[in-house]
Coordinates of C-alpha atoms and ligand atoms in Angstrom, one line a residue:
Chain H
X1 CA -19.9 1.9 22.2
X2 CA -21.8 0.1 19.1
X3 CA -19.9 -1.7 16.3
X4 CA -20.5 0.8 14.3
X5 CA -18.7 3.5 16.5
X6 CA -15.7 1.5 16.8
X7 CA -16.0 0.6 13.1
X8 CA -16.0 4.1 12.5
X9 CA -13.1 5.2 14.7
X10 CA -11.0 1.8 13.4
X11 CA -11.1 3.9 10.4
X12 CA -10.3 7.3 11.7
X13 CA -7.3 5.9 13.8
X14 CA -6.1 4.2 11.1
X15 CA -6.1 7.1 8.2
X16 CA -4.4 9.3 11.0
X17 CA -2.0 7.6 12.0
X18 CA -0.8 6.5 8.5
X19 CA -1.0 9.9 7.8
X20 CA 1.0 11.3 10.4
X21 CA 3.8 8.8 9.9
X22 CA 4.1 9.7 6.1
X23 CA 4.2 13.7 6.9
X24 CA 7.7 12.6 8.7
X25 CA 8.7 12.8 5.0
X26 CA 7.7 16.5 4.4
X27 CA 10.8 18.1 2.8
X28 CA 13.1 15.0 3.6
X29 CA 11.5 13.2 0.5
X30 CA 14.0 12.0 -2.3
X31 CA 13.1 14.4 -4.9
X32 CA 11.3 17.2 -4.7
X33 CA 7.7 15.8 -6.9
X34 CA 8.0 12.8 -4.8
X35 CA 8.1 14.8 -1.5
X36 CA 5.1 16.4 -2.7
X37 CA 3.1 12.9 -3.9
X38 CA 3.5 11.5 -0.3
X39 CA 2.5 14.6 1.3
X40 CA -0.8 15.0 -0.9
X41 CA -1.0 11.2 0.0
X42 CA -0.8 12.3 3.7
X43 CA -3.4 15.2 2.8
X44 CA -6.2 12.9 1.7
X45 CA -5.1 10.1 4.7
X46 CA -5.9 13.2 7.0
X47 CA -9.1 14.4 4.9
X48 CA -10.6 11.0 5.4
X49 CA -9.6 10.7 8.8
X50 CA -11.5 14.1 9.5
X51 CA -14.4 12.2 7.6
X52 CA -14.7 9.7 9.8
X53 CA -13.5 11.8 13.1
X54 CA -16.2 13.8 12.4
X55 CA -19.2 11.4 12.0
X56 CA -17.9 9.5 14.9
X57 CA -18.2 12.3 17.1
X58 CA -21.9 12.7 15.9
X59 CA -22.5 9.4 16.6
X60 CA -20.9 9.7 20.4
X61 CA -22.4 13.3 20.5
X62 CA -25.9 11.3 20.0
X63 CA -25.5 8.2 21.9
X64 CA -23.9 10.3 25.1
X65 CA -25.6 12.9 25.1
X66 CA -23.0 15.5 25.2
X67 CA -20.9 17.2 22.6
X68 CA -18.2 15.1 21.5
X69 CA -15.3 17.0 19.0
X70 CA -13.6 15.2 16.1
X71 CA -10.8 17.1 17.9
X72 CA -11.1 15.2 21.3
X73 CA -11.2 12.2 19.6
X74 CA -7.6 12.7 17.4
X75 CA -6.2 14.3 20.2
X76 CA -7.0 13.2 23.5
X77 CA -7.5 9.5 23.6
X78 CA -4.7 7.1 24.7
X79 CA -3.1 4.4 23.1
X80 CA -5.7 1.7 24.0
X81 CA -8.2 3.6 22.6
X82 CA -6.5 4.0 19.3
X83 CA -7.8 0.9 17.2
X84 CA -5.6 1.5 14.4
X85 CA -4.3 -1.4 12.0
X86 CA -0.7 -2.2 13.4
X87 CA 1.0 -1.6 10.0
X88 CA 0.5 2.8 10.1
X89 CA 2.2 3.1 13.1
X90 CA 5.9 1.1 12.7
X91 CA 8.7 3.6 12.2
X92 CA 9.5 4.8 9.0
X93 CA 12.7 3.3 7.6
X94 CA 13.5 4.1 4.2
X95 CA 11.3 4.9 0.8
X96 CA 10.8 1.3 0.0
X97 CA 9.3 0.7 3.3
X98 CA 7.1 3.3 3.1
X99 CA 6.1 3.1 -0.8
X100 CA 6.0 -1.1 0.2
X101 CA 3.8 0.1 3.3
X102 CA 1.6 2.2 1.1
X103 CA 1.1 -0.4 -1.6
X104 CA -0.2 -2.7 0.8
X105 CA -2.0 -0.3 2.9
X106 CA -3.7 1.4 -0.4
X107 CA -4.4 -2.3 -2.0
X108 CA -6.7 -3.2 1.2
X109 CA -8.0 -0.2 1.8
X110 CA -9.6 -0.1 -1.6
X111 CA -10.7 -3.9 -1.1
X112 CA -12.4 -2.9 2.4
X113 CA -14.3 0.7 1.0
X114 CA -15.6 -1.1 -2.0
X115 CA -17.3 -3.4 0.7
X116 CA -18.3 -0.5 3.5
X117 CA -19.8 1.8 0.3
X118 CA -22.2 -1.3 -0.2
X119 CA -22.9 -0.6 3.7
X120 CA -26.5 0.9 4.8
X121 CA -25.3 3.5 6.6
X122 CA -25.3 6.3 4.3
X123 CA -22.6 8.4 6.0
X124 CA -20.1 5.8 5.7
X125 CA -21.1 4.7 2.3
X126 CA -20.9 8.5 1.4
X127 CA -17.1 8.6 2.9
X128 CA -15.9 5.6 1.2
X129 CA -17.7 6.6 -2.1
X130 CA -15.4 9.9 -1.9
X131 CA -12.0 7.9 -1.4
X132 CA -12.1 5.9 -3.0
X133 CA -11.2 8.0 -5.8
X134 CA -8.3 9.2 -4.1
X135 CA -7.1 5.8 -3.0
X136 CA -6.9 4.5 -6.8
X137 CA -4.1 7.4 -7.1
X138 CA -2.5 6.1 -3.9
X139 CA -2.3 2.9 -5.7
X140 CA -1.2 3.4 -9.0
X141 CA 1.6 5.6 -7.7
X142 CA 2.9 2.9 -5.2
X143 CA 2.6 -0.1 -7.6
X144 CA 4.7 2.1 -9.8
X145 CA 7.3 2.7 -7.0
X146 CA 6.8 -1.0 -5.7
X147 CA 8.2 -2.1 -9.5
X148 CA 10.4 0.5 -10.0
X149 CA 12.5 -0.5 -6.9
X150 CA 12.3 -4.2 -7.4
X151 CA 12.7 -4.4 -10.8
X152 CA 15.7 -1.6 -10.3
X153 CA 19.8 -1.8 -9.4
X154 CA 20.6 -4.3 -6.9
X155 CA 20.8 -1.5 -3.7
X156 CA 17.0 -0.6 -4.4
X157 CA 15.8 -4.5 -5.0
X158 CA 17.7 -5.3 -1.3
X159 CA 15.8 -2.6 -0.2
X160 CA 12.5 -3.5 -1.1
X161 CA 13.1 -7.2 -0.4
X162 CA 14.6 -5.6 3.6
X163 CA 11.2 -3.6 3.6
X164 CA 8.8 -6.8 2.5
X165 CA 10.6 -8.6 5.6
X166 CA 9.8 -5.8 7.8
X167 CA 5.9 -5.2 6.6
X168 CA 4.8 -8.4 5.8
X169 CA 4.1 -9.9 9.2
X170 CA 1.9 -7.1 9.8
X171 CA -0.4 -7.3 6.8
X172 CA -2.2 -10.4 8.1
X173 CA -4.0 -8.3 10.6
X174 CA -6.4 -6.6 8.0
X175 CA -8.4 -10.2 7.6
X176 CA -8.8 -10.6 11.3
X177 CA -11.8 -9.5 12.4
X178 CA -12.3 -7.7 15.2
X179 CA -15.5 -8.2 17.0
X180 CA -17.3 -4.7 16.7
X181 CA -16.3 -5.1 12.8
X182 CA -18.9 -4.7 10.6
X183 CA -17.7 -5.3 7.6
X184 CA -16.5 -9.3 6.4
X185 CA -13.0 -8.6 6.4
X186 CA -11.7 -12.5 5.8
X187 CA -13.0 -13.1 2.5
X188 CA -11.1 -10.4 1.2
X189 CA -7.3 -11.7 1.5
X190 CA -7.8 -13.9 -1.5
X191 CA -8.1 -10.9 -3.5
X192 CA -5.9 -8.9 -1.7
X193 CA -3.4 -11.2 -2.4
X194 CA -3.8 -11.8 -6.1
X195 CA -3.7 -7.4 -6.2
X196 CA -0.2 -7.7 -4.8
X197 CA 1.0 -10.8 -6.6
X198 CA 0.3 -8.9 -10.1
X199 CA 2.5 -6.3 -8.8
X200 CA 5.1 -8.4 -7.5
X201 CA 5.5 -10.9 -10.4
X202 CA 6.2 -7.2 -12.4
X203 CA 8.3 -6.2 -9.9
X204 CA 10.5 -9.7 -9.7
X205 CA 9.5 -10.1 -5.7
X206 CA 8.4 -13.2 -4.1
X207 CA 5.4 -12.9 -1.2
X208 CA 6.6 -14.7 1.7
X209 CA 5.1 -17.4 2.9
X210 CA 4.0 -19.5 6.6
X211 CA 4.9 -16.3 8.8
X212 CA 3.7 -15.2 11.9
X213 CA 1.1 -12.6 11.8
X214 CA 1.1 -9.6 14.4
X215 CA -2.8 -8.6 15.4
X216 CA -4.0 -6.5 18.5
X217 CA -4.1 -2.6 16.7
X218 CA -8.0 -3.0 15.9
X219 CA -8.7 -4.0 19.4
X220 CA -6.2 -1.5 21.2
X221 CA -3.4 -3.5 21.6
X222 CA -0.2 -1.8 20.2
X223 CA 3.1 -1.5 19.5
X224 CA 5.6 0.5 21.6
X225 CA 6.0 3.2 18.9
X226 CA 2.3 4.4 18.6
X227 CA 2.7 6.3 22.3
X228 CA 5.5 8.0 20.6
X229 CA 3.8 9.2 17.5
X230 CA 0.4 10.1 19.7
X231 CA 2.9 12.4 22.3
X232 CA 4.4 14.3 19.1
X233 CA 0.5 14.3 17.5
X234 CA -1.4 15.9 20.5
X235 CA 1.4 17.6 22.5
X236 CA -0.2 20.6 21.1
X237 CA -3.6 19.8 22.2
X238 CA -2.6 19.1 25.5
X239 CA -0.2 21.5 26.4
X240 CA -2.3 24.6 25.4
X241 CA -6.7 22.8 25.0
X242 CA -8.6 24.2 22.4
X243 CA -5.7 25.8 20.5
X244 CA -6.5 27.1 17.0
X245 CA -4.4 28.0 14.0
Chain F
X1 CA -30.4 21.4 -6.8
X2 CA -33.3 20.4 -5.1
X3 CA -35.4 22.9 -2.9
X4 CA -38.0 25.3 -1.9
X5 CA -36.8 28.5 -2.4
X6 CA -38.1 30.7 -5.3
X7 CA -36.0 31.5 -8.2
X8 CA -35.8 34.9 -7.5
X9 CA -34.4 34.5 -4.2
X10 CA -32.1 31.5 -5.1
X11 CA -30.6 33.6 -8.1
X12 CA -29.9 36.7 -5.9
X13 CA -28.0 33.9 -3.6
X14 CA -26.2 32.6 -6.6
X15 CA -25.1 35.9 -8.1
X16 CA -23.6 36.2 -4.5
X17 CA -22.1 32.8 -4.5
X18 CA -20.8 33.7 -7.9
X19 CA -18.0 36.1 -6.0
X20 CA -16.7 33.5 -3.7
X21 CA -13.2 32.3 -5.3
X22 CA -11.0 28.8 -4.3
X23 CA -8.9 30.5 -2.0
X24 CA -6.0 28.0 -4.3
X25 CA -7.4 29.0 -7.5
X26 CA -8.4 32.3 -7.4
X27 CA -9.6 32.0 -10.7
X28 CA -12.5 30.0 -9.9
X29 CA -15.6 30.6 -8.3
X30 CA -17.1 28.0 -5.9
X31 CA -19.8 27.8 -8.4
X32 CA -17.5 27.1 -11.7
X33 CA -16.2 24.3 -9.4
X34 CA -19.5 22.9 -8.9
X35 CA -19.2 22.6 -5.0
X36 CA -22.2 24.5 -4.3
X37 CA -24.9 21.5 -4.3
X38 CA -28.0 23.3 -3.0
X39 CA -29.5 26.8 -1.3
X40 CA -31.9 26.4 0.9
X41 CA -33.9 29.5 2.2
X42 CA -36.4 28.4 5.4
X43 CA -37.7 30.6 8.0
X44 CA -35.3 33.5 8.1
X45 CA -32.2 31.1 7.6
X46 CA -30.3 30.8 4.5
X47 CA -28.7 27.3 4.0
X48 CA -25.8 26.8 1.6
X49 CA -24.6 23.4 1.1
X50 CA -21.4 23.0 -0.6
X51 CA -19.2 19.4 -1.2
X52 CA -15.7 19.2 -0.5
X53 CA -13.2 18.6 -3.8
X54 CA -11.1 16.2 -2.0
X55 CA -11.2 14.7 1.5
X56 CA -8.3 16.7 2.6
X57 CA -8.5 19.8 0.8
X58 CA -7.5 22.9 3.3
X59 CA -9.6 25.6 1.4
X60 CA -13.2 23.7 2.2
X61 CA -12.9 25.1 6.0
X62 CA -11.9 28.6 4.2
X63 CA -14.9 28.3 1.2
X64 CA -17.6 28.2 4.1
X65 CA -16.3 31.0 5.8
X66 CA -15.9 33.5 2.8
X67 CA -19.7 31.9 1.9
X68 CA -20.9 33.2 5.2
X69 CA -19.0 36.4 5.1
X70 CA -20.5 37.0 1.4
X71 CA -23.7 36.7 2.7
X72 CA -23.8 38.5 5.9
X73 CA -22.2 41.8 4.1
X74 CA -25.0 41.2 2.1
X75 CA -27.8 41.7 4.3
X76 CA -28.5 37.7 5.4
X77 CA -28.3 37.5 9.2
X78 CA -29.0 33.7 9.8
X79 CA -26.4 31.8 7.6
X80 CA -25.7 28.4 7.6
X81 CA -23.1 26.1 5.8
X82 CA -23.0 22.6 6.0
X83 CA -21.4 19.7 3.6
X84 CA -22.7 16.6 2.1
X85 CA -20.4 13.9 0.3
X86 CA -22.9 12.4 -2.0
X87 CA -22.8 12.8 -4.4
X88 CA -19.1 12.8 -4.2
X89 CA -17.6 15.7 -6.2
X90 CA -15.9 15.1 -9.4
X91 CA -14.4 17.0 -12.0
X92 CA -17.3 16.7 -14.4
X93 CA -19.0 19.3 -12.6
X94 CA -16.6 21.8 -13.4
X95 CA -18.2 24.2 -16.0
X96 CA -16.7 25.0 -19.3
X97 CA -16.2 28.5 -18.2
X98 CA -14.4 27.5 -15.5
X99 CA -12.3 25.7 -17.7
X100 CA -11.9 28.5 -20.2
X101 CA -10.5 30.6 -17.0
X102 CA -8.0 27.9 -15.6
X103 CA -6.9 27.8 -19.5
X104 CA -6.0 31.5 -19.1
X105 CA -4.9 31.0 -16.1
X106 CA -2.4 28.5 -16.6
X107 CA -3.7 25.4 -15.7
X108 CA -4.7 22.8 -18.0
X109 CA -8.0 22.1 -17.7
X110 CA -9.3 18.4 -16.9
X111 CA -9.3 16.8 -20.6
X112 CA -11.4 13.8 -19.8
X113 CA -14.2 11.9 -17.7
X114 CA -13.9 11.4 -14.4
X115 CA -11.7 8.6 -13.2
X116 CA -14.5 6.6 -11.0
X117 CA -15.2 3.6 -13.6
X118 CA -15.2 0.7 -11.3
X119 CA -14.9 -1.3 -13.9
X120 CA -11.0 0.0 -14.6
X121 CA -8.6 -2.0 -13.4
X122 CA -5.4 0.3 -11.8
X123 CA -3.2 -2.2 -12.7
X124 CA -3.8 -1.9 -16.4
X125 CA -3.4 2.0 -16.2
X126 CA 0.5 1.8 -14.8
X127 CA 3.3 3.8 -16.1
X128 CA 0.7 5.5 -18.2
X129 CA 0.2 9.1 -20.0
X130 CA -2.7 10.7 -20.0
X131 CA -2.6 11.8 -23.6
X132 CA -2.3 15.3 -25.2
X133 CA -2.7 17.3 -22.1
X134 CA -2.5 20.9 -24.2
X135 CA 0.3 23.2 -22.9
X136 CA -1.4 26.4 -21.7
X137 CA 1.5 28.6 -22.7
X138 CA 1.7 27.3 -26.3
X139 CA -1.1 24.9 -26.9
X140 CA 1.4 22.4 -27.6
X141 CA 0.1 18.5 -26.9
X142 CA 3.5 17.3 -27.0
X143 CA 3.8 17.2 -23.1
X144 CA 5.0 14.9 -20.4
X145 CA 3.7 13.6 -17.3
X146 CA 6.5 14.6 -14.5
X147 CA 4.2 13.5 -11.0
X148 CA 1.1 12.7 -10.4
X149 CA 0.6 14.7 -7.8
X150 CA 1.2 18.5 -7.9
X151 CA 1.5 21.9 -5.8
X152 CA -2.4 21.3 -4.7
X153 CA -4.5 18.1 -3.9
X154 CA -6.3 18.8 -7.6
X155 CA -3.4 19.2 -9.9
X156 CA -0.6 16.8 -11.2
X157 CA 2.6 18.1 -12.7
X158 CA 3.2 18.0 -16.3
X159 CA 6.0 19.6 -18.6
X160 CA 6.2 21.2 -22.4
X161 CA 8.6 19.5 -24.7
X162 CA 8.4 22.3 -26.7
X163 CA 8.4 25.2 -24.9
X164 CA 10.2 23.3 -21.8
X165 CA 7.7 25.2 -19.3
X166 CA 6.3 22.7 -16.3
X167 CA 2.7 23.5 -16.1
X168 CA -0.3 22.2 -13.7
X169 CA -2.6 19.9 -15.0
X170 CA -6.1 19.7 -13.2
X171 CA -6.3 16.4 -12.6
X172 CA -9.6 14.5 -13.5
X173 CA -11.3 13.3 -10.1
Ligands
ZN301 ZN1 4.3 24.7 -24.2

């Protein structure tokens, strides 16, 4: 498949997935208007995901010649086919993993759609354009929570500083490129990292530093817990093709 | 909007258009939303082309059917919806009647320009108020931000201090 296929599905795979691990929170969320912010988080993870689902199947649809769905490619490709960023698919812990997890995820993502709306292709451009308007919410909500917790009681800064340990060693993979990539991914950890040191300094946390950094989710190579989220996700599809609501 | 069609046509299309609510907001029409972007009438086909709000808004799916319903009851046989995303939607579009109608509604209306200034740096904006978001119920602009995100994708929760009521805000986008 072209680079700009698996750029595109990179992208799908990885607003899914994130997605589908934050709706684990729907009505198990702290408060009630915080249950509700990281499920209209999940919403627009999913809208863009359909976005990109969507012009990747035209693209397959074209290049195959045969009809692809966005629905055959959410629900019934396997885990190696899944190029998703390592980070969306580790198991939910508690909210300052996943505000800490949506901080960093939210803080690249805007980095990387500021560079693919520059992009030629006009589709892409067009879908990056559109959320990147949601993913300044996404931010602003988790630097808030990112703060709030480390800058908090003790029990939430241990938390937060439990989370950082956890998520860290998985944010390195957004600067590796991947070798359909299409976009310069390397130059932007410098900025990257100056986003989250503003945040931190606020917040009174320290970024870690010389640790190992996990890679292989852009190229198919994943962790043991993305089969289980992918059996729960298209158990539907599978069990019963072509169901509709 | 950009297209062949005559006026005549397009406005009979329009008035149509005109009855299609948000399936959220009842309130508003597709068009005091701004969604519908252009009508194009080719052959015997009728073309609407609508934008979605945001990226993962349910009702867009809902929106092109009741379109195509609309139009079939009214006599168009070959109806066709798709969706562009540029230029992406924003609450700029929305038209000042359509704010007049949230108002009544319930909903504050979105109070200023839309949020996609690249220039403006999130980090600056933390912790922060919009300011004066007017009460519907009393018109009061001594309210309170309680989450940024509310009951829809479009609205953020806000409360009275006066009258103590939580009302939706709809959020500028
Ligand atoms: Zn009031």
């Amino acid at each position: 498949m072209s680079p700009i296929i698996n750029q595109t599905l990179q992208l799908a795979d990885t607003c899914l997935i994130l997605g589908q691990r934050n709706s684990e929170w729907c009505a198990h969320g702290p408060i009630l208007e915080q249950d509700i912010a990281i499920t209209n988080i999940t919403l627009d993870l999913i809208g863009q995901a359909r976005h990109f689902y969507q012009y990747a199947a035209e693209l397959i649809s074209k290049s195959e010649n045969k009809t692809i769905t966005e629905d055959a490619l959410a629900y019934l490709r396997t885990e190696r086919a899944f190029k998703n960023w390592l980070i969306c698919e580790l198991p939910n812990e508690d909210w300052a993993h996943t505000v800490l997890r949506q901080f960093f995820f939210s803080s690249f993502q805007l980095l990387l759609f500021e560079e693919l709306e520059k992009n030629s292709d006009s589709q892409l451009s067009a879908i990056a354009t559109k959320s990147i308007k949601e993913i300044k919410y996404h931010i602003k909500w988790s630097s808030e929570w990112v703060i709030r917790l480390g800058d908090g009681t003790e029990e939430s800064n241990n938390r937060i500083n439990k989370a950082l340990q956890i998520l860290w060693p998985y944010t390195g993979e957004f600067f590796m490129p991947a070798d359909y990539e299409i976009i310069s991914v390397g130059p932007l950890q410098e900025k990257w990292l100056l986003s989250i040191k503003e945040i931190f300094d606020e917040a009174g946390l320290t970024m870690p530093e010389n640790i190992f950094m996990q890679s292989g989710g852009k190229s198919g190579i994943h962790t043991e817990h993305l089969g289980f989220i992918l059996s729960e996700l298209q158990y539907l599809q599978r069990a019963y093709p072509g169901a509709e609501w | 909007m950009v297209n062949h069609t005559s006026l005549n046509q397009k406005e009979k299309i329009l008035s149509l258009l005109e009855q299609v609510a948000d399936p959220e907001i009842p309130v508003l029409t597709i068009l005091d939303l701004g969604m519908v972007r252009d009508i194009i009438c080719k052959d015997e086909e009728t073309e609407i082309v609508i934008t979605p709000t945001y990226s993962g808004c349910p009702a867009t799916d809902t929106i092109a059917f009741d379109i195509k319903l609309k139009l079939l009851e009214n006599g168009y046989t070959n109806v066709k919806v798709s969706y562009t995303l540029t230029p992406a939607w924003t609450t700029d579009w929305m038209t000042d009647k359509g704010k007049e109608k949230l108002k009544e509604y319930g909903i504050a209306p979105p109070k200023n320009k839309s949020v996609n200034d690249n220039s403006m740096r999130i980090q600056k904006m933390l912790f922060d108020q919009e300011d004066c978001i007017e009460c519907p119920r009393c018109q009061s602009t001594n309210t309170v931000l309680l989450s940024q995100f509310g009951s829809t994708a479009c609205k953020a929760l806000h409360q009275c201090n006066d009258c103590k009521e939580p009302f939706d805000y709809f959020k500028c986008h």
